[in-house]
Coordinates of N, CA and C and ligand atoms in Angstrom, one line a residue:
X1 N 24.5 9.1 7.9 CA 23.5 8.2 8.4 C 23.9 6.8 8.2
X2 N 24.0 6.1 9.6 CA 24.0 4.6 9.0 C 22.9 3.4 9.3
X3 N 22.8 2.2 8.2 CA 21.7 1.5 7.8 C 20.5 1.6 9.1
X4 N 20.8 1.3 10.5 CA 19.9 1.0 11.4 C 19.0 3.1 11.6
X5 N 19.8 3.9 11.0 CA 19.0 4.8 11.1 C 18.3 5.1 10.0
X6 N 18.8 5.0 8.7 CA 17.9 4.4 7.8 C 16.7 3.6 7.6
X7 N 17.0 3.1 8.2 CA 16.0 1.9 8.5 C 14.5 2.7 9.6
X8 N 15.3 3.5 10.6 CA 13.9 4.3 11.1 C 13.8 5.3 10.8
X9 N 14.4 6.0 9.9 CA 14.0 7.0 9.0 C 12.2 6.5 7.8
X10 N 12.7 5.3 7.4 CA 12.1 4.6 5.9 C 10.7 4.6 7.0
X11 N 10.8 4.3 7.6 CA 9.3 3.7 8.3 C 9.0 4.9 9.4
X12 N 9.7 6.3 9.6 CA 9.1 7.5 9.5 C 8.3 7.6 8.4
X13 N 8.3 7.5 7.3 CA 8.1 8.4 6.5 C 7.3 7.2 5.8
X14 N 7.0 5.8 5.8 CA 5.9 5.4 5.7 C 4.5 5.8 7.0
X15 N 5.2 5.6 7.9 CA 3.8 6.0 9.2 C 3.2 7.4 8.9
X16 N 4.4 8.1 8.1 CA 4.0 9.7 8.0 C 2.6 9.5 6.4
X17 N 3.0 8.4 5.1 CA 2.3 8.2 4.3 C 1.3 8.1 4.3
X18 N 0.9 7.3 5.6 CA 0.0 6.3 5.9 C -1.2 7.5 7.1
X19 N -0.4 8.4 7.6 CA -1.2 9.4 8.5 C -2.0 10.1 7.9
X20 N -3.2 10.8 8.3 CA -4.4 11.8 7.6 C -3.7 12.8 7.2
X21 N -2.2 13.5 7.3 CA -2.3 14.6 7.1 C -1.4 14.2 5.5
X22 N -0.7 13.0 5.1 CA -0.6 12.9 3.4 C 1.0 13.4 3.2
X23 N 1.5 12.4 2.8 CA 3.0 12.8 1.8 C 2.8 12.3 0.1
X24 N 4.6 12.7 -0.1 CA 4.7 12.2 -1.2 C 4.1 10.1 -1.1
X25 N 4.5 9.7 0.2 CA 4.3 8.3 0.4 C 3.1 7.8 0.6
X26 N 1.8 8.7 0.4 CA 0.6 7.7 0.5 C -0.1 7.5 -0.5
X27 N 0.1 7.6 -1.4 CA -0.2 7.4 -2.7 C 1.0 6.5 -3.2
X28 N 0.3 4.8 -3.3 CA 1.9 3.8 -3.9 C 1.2 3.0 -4.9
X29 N 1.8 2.7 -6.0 CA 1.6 1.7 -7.0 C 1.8 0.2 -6.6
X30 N 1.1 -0.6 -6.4 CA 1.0 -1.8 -5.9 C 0.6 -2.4 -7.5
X31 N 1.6 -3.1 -7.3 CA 1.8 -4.8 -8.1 C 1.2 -5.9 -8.0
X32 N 0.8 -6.4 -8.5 CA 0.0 -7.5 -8.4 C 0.5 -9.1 -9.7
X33 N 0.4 -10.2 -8.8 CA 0.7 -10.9 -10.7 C -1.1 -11.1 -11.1
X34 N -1.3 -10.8 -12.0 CA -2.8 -11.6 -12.5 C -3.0 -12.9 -12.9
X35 N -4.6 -13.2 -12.6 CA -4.4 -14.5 -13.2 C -3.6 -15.4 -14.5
X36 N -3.3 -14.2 -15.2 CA -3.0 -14.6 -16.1 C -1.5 -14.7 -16.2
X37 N -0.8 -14.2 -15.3 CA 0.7 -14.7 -15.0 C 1.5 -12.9 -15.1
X38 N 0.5 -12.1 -15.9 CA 1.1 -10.7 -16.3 C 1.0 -10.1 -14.9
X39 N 1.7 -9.0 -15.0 CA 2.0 -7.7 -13.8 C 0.7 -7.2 -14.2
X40 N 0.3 -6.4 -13.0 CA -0.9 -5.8 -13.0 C -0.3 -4.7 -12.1
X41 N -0.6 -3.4 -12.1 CA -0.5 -2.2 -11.5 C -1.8 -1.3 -11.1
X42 N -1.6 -0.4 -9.8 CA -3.1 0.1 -9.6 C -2.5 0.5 -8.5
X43 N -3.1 2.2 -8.1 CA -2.8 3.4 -7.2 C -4.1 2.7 -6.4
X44 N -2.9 2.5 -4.9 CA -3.6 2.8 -3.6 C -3.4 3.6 -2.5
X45 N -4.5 4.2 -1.6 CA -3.9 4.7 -0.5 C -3.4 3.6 0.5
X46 N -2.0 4.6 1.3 CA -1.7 3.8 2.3 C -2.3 4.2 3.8
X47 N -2.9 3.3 4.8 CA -3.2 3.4 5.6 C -3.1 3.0 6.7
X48 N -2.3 2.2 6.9 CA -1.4 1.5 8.0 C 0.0 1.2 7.8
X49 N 1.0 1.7 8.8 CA 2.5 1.0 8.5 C 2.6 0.8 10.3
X50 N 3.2 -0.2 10.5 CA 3.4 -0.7 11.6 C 4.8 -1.1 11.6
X51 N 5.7 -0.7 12.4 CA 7.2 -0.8 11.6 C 7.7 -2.1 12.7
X52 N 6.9 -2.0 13.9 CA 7.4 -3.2 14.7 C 7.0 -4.6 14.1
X53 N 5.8 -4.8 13.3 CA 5.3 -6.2 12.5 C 6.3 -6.3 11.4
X54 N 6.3 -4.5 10.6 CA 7.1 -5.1 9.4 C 5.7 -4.5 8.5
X55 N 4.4 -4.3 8.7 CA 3.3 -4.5 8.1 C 2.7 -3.2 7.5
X56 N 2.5 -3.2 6.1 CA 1.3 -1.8 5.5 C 0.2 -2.8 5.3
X57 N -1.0 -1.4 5.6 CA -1.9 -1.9 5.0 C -3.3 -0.7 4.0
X58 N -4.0 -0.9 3.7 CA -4.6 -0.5 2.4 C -6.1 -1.3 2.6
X59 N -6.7 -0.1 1.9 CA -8.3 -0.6 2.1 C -8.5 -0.9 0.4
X60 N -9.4 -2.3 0.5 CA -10.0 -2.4 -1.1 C -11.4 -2.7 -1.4
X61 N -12.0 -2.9 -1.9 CA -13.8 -3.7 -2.3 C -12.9 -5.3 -2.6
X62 N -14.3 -5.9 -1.8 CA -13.8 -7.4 -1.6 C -14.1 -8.3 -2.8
X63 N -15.0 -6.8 -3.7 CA -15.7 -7.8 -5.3 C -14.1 -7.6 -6.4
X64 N -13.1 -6.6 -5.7 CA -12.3 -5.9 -6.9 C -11.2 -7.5 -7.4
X65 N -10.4 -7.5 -8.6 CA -9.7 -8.8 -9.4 C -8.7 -8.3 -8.3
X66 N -8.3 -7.5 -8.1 CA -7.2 -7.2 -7.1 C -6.7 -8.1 -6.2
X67 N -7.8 -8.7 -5.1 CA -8.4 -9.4 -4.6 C -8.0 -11.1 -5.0
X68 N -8.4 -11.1 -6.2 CA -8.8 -13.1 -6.4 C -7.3 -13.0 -7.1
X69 N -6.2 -12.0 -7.5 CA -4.8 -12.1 -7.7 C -4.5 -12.3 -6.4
X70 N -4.5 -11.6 -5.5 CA -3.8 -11.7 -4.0 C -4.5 -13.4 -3.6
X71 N -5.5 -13.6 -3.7 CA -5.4 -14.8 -3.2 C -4.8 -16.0 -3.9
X72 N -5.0 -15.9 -5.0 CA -4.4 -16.4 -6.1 C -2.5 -17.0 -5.4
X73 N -1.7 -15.7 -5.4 CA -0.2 -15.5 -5.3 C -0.6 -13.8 -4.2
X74 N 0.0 -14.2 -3.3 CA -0.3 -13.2 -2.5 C 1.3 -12.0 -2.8
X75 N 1.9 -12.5 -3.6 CA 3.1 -11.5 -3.6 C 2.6 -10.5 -4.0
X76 N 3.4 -8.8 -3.6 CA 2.5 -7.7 -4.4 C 4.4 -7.0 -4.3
X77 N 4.8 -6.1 -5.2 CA 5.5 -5.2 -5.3 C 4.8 -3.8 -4.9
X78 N 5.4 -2.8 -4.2 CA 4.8 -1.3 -4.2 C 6.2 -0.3 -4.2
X79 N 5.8 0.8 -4.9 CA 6.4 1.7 -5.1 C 6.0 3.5 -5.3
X80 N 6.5 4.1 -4.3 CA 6.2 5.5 -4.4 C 7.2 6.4 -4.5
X81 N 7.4 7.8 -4.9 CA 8.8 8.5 -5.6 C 8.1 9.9 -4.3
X82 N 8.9 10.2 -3.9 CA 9.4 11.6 -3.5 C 10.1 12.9 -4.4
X83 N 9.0 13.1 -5.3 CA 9.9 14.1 -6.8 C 10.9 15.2 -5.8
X84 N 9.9 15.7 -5.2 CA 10.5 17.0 -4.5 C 12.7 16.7 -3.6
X85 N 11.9 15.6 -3.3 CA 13.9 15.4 -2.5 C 14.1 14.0 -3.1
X86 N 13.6 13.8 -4.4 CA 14.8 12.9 -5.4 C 14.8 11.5 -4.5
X87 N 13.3 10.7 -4.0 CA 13.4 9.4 -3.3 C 12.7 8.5 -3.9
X88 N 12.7 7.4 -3.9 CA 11.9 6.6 -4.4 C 12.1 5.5 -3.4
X89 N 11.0 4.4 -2.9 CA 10.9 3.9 -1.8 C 10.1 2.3 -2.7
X90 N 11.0 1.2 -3.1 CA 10.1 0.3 -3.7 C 10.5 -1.3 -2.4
X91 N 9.6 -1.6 -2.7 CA 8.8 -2.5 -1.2 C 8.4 -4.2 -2.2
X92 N 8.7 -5.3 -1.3 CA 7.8 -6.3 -1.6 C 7.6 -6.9 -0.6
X93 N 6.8 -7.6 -1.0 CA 5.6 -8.4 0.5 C 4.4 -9.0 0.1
X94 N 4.1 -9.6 1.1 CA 3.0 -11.2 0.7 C 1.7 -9.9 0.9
X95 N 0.9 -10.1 0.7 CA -0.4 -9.0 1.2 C -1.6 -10.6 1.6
X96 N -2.5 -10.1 2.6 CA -3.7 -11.0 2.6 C -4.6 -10.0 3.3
X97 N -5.5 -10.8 2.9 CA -7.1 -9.7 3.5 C -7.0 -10.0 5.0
X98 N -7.4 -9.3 5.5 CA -7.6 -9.4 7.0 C -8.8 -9.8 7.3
X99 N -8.9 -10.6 8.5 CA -10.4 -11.6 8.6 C -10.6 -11.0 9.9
X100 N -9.8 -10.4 10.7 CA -10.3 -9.7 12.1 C -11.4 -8.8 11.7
X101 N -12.5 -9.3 12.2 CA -14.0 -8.3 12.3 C -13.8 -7.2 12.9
X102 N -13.4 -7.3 14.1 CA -13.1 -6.0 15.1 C -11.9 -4.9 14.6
X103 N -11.0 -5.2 13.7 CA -10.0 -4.5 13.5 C -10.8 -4.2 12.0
X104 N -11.2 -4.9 11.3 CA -12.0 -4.4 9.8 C -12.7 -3.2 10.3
X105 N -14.2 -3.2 11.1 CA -15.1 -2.3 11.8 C -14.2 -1.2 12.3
X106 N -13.1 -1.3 13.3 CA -12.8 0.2 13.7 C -12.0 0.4 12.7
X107 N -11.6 0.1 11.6 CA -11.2 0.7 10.3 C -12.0 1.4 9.6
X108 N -13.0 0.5 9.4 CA -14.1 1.5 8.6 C -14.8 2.4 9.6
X109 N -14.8 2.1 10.3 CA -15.7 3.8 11.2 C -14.5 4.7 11.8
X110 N -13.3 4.3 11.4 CA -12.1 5.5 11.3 C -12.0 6.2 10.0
X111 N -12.7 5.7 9.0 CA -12.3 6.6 7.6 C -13.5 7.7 7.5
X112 N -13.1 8.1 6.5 CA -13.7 9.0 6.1 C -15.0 9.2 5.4
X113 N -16.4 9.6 5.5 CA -17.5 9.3 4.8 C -17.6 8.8 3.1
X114 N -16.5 10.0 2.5 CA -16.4 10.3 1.3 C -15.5 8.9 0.7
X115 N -14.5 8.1 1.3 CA -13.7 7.6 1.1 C -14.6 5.6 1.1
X116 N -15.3 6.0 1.6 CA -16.5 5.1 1.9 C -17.7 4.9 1.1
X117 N -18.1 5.6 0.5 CA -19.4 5.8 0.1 C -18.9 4.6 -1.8
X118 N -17.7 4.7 -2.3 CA -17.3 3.7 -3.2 C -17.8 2.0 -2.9
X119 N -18.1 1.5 -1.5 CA -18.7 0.5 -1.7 C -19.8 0.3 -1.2
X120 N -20.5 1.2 -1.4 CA -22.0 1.1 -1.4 C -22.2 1.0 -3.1
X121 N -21.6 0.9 -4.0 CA -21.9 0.8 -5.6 C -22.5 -0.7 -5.9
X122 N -22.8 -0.4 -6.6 CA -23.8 -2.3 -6.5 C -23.1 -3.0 -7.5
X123 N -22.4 -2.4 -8.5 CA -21.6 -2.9 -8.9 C -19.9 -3.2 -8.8
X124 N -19.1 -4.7 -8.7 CA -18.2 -4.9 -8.5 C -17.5 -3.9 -9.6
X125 N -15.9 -3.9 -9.0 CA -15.1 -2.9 -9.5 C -14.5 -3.2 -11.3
X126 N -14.7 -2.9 -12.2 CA -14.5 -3.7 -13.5 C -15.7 -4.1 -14.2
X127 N -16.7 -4.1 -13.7 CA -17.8 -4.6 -13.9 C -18.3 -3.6 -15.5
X128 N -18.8 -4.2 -16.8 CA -18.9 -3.4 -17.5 C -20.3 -2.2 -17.1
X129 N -20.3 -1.3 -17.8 CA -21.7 -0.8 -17.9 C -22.1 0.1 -18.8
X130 N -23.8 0.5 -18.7 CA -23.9 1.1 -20.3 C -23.2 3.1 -20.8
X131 N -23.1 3.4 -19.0 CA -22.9 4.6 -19.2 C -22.2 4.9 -17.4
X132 N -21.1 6.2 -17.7 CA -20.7 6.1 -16.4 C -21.8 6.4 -14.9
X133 N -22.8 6.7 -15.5 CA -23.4 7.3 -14.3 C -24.4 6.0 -13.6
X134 N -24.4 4.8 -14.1 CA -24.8 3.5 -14.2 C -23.8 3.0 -12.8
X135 N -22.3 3.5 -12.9 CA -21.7 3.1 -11.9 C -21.5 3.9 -10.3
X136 N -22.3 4.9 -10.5 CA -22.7 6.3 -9.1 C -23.0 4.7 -8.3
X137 N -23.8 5.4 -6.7 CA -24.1 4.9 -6.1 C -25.5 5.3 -6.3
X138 N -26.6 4.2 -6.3 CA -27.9 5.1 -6.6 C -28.6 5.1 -5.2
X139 N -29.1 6.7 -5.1 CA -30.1 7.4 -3.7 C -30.9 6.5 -2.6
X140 N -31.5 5.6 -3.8 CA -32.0 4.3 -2.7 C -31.0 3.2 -2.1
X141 N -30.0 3.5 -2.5 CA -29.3 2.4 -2.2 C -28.9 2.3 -0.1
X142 N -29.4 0.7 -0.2 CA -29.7 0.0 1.0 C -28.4 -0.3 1.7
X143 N -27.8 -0.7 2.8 CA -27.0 -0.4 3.5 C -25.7 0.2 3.5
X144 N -24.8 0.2 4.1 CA -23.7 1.0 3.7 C -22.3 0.9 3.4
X145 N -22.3 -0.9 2.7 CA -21.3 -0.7 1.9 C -20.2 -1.5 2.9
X146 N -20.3 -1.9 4.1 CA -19.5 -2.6 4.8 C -18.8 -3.6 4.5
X147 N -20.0 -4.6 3.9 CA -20.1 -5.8 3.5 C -18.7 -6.3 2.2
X148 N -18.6 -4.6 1.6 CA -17.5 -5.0 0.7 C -16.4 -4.5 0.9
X149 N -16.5 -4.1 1.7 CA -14.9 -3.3 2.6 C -14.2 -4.2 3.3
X150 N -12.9 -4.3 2.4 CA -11.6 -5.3 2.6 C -10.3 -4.7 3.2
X151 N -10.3 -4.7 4.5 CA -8.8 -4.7 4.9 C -7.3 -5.6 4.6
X152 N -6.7 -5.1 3.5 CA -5.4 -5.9 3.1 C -4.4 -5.4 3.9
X153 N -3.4 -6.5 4.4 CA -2.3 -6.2 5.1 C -1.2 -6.9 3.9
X154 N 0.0 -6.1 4.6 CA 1.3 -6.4 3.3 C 2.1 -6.6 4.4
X155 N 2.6 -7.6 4.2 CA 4.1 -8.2 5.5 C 5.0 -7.7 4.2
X156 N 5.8 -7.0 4.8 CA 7.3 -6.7 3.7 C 8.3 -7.4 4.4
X157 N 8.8 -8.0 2.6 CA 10.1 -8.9 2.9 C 11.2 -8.1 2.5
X158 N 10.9 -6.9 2.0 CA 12.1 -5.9 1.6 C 11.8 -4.9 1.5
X159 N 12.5 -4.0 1.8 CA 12.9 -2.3 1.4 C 13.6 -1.9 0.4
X160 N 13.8 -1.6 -0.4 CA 14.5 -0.5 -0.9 C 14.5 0.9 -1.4
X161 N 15.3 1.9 -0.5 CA 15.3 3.1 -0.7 C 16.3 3.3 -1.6
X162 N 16.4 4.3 -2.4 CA 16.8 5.0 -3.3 C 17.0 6.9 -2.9
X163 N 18.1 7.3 -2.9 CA 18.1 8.3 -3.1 C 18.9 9.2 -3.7
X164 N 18.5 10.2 -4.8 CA 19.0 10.6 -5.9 C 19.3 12.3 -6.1
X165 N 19.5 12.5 -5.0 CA 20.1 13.7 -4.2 C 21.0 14.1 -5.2
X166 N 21.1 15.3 -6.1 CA 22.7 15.6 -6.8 C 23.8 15.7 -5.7
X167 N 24.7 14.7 -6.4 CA 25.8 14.3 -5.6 C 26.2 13.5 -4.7
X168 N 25.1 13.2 -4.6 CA 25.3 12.4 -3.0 C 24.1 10.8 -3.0
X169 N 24.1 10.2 -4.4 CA 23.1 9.6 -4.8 C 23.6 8.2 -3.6
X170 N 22.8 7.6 -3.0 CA 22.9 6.6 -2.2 C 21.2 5.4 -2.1
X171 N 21.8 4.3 -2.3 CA 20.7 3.3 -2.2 C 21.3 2.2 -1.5
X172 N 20.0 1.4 -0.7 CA 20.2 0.3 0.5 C 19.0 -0.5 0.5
X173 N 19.1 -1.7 0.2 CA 18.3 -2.5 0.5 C 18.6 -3.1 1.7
X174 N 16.8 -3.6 2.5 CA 16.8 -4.1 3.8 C 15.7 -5.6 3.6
X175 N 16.2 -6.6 4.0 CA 15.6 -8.0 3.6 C 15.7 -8.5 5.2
X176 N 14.1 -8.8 5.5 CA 13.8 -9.3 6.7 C 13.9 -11.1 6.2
X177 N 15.0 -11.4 7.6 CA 15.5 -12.6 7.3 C 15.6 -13.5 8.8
X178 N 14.4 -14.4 9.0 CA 14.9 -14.9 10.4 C 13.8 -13.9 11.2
X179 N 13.1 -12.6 10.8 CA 12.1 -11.9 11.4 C 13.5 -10.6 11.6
X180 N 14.5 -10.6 11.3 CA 15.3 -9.2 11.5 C 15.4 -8.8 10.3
X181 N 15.7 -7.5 10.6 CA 15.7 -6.7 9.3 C 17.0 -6.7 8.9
X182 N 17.9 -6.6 7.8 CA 19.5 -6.8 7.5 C 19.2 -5.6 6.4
X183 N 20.3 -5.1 6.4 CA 20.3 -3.5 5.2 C 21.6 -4.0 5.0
X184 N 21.4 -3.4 3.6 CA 23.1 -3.7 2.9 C 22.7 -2.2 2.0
X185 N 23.8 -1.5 1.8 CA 24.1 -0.6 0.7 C 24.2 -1.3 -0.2
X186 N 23.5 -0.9 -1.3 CA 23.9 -1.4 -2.9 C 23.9 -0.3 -3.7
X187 N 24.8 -0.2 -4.7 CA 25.6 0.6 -5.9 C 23.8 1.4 -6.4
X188 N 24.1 2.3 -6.6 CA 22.5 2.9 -7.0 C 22.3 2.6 -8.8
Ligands
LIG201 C1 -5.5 8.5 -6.2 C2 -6.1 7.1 -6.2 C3 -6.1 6.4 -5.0 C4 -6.7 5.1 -5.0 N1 -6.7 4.4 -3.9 C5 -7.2 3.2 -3.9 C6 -7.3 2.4 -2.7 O1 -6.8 2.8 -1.6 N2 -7.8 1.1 -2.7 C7 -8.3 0.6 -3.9 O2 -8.7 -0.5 -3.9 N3 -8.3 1.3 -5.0 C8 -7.8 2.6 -5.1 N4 -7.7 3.3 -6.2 C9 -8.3 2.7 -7.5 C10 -7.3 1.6 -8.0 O3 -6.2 2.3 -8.5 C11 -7.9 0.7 -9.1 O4 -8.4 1.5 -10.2 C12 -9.1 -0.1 -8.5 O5 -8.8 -0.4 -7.1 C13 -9.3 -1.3 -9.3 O6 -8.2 -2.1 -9.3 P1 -8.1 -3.7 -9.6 O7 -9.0 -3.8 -10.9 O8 -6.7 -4.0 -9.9 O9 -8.7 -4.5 -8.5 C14 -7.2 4.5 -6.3 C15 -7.1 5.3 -7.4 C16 -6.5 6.6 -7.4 C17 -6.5 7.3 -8.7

């Protein structure tokens, strides 16, 4: 395999992450700096890869610190492993909320009820409380939660795949430079 098939291989298998039917790749640890200058970590689903922009994206609550770090320094690190065929796929890129109304809305009336029903909580994400059931969504609760539903996009400024195959261990980074993608093999 060489880099340029690599390269649509990697973004197979994000589009595949990112699809309803679920891999090793849609579940990724996203990076964050916090306000306070430290790393911050936190499992998201992925729900958009668009391989012609370059762009993932990820649904959040617009109250979560996640959020006022990304606006803060919009850089994020992400990283997901393929245990089963020995991959690891780690990613950087700027992330920003998305302000398109029309592309927010047919996002949220494309997911799922269950996956939804988390911002209808009246309480922001971190928010203390006296007991966990304080943080349910409570029965009367008035609209549905739109209001806090944040579409984040991630422009990636690099790839790197890893793979740790016995015998045949091979890794390549790809750095969008100029809006092209450049892959280089590096020593694993
Ligand atoms: C399996 C799994 C999937 C998750 N997916 C998301 C997600 O897609 N978006 C999200 O904001 N939080 C998701 N979370 C929760 C985050 O990991 C995190 O706890 C929460 O968003 C608060 O993060 P923050 O305090 O850094 O903003 C998920 C957690 C788990 C365990």
């Amino acid at each position: 395999m060489n880099l340029p098939e690599l390269h649509t291989l990697i973004w197979d298998e994000l589009q595949r992450g990112a699809s309803p039917t679920r891999s090793p790749f849609t579940i990724w640890q996203l990076a964050t700096l916090a306000l306070d200058g430290a790393p911050q970590l936190r499992s998201i689903v992925l729900r958009e890869a668009d391989a012609s922009s370059g762009r993932l994206g990820f649904h959040t609550d617009l109250r979560s610190p996640k959020l006022a770090e990304i606006g803060a320094d919009g850089r994020v690190a992400m990283l997901a492993v393929d245990l089963d065929r020995h991959l690891q796929l780690r990613l950087n890129g700027v992330a920003r909320v998305v302000q398109d109304a029309a592309r927010i809305r047919a996002m949220w009336t494309g997911a799922r009820p269950h996956t939804l029903i988390l911002y209808k909580t009246p309480h922001a994400p971190g928010t203390p409380i006296a007991q966990p059931e304080d943080g349910h969504v409570p029965p009367q609760a008035s609209g549905d939660g739109v209001e806090n539903f944040a579409l984040v996009e991630v422009r990636l400024e690099r790839i790197e795949w890893l793979d740790l195959t016995p015998n045949q261990h091979r890794r390549a980074r790809f750095e969008r430079l100029q809006d092209q993608w450049q892959g280089q093999w590096i020593a694993p």
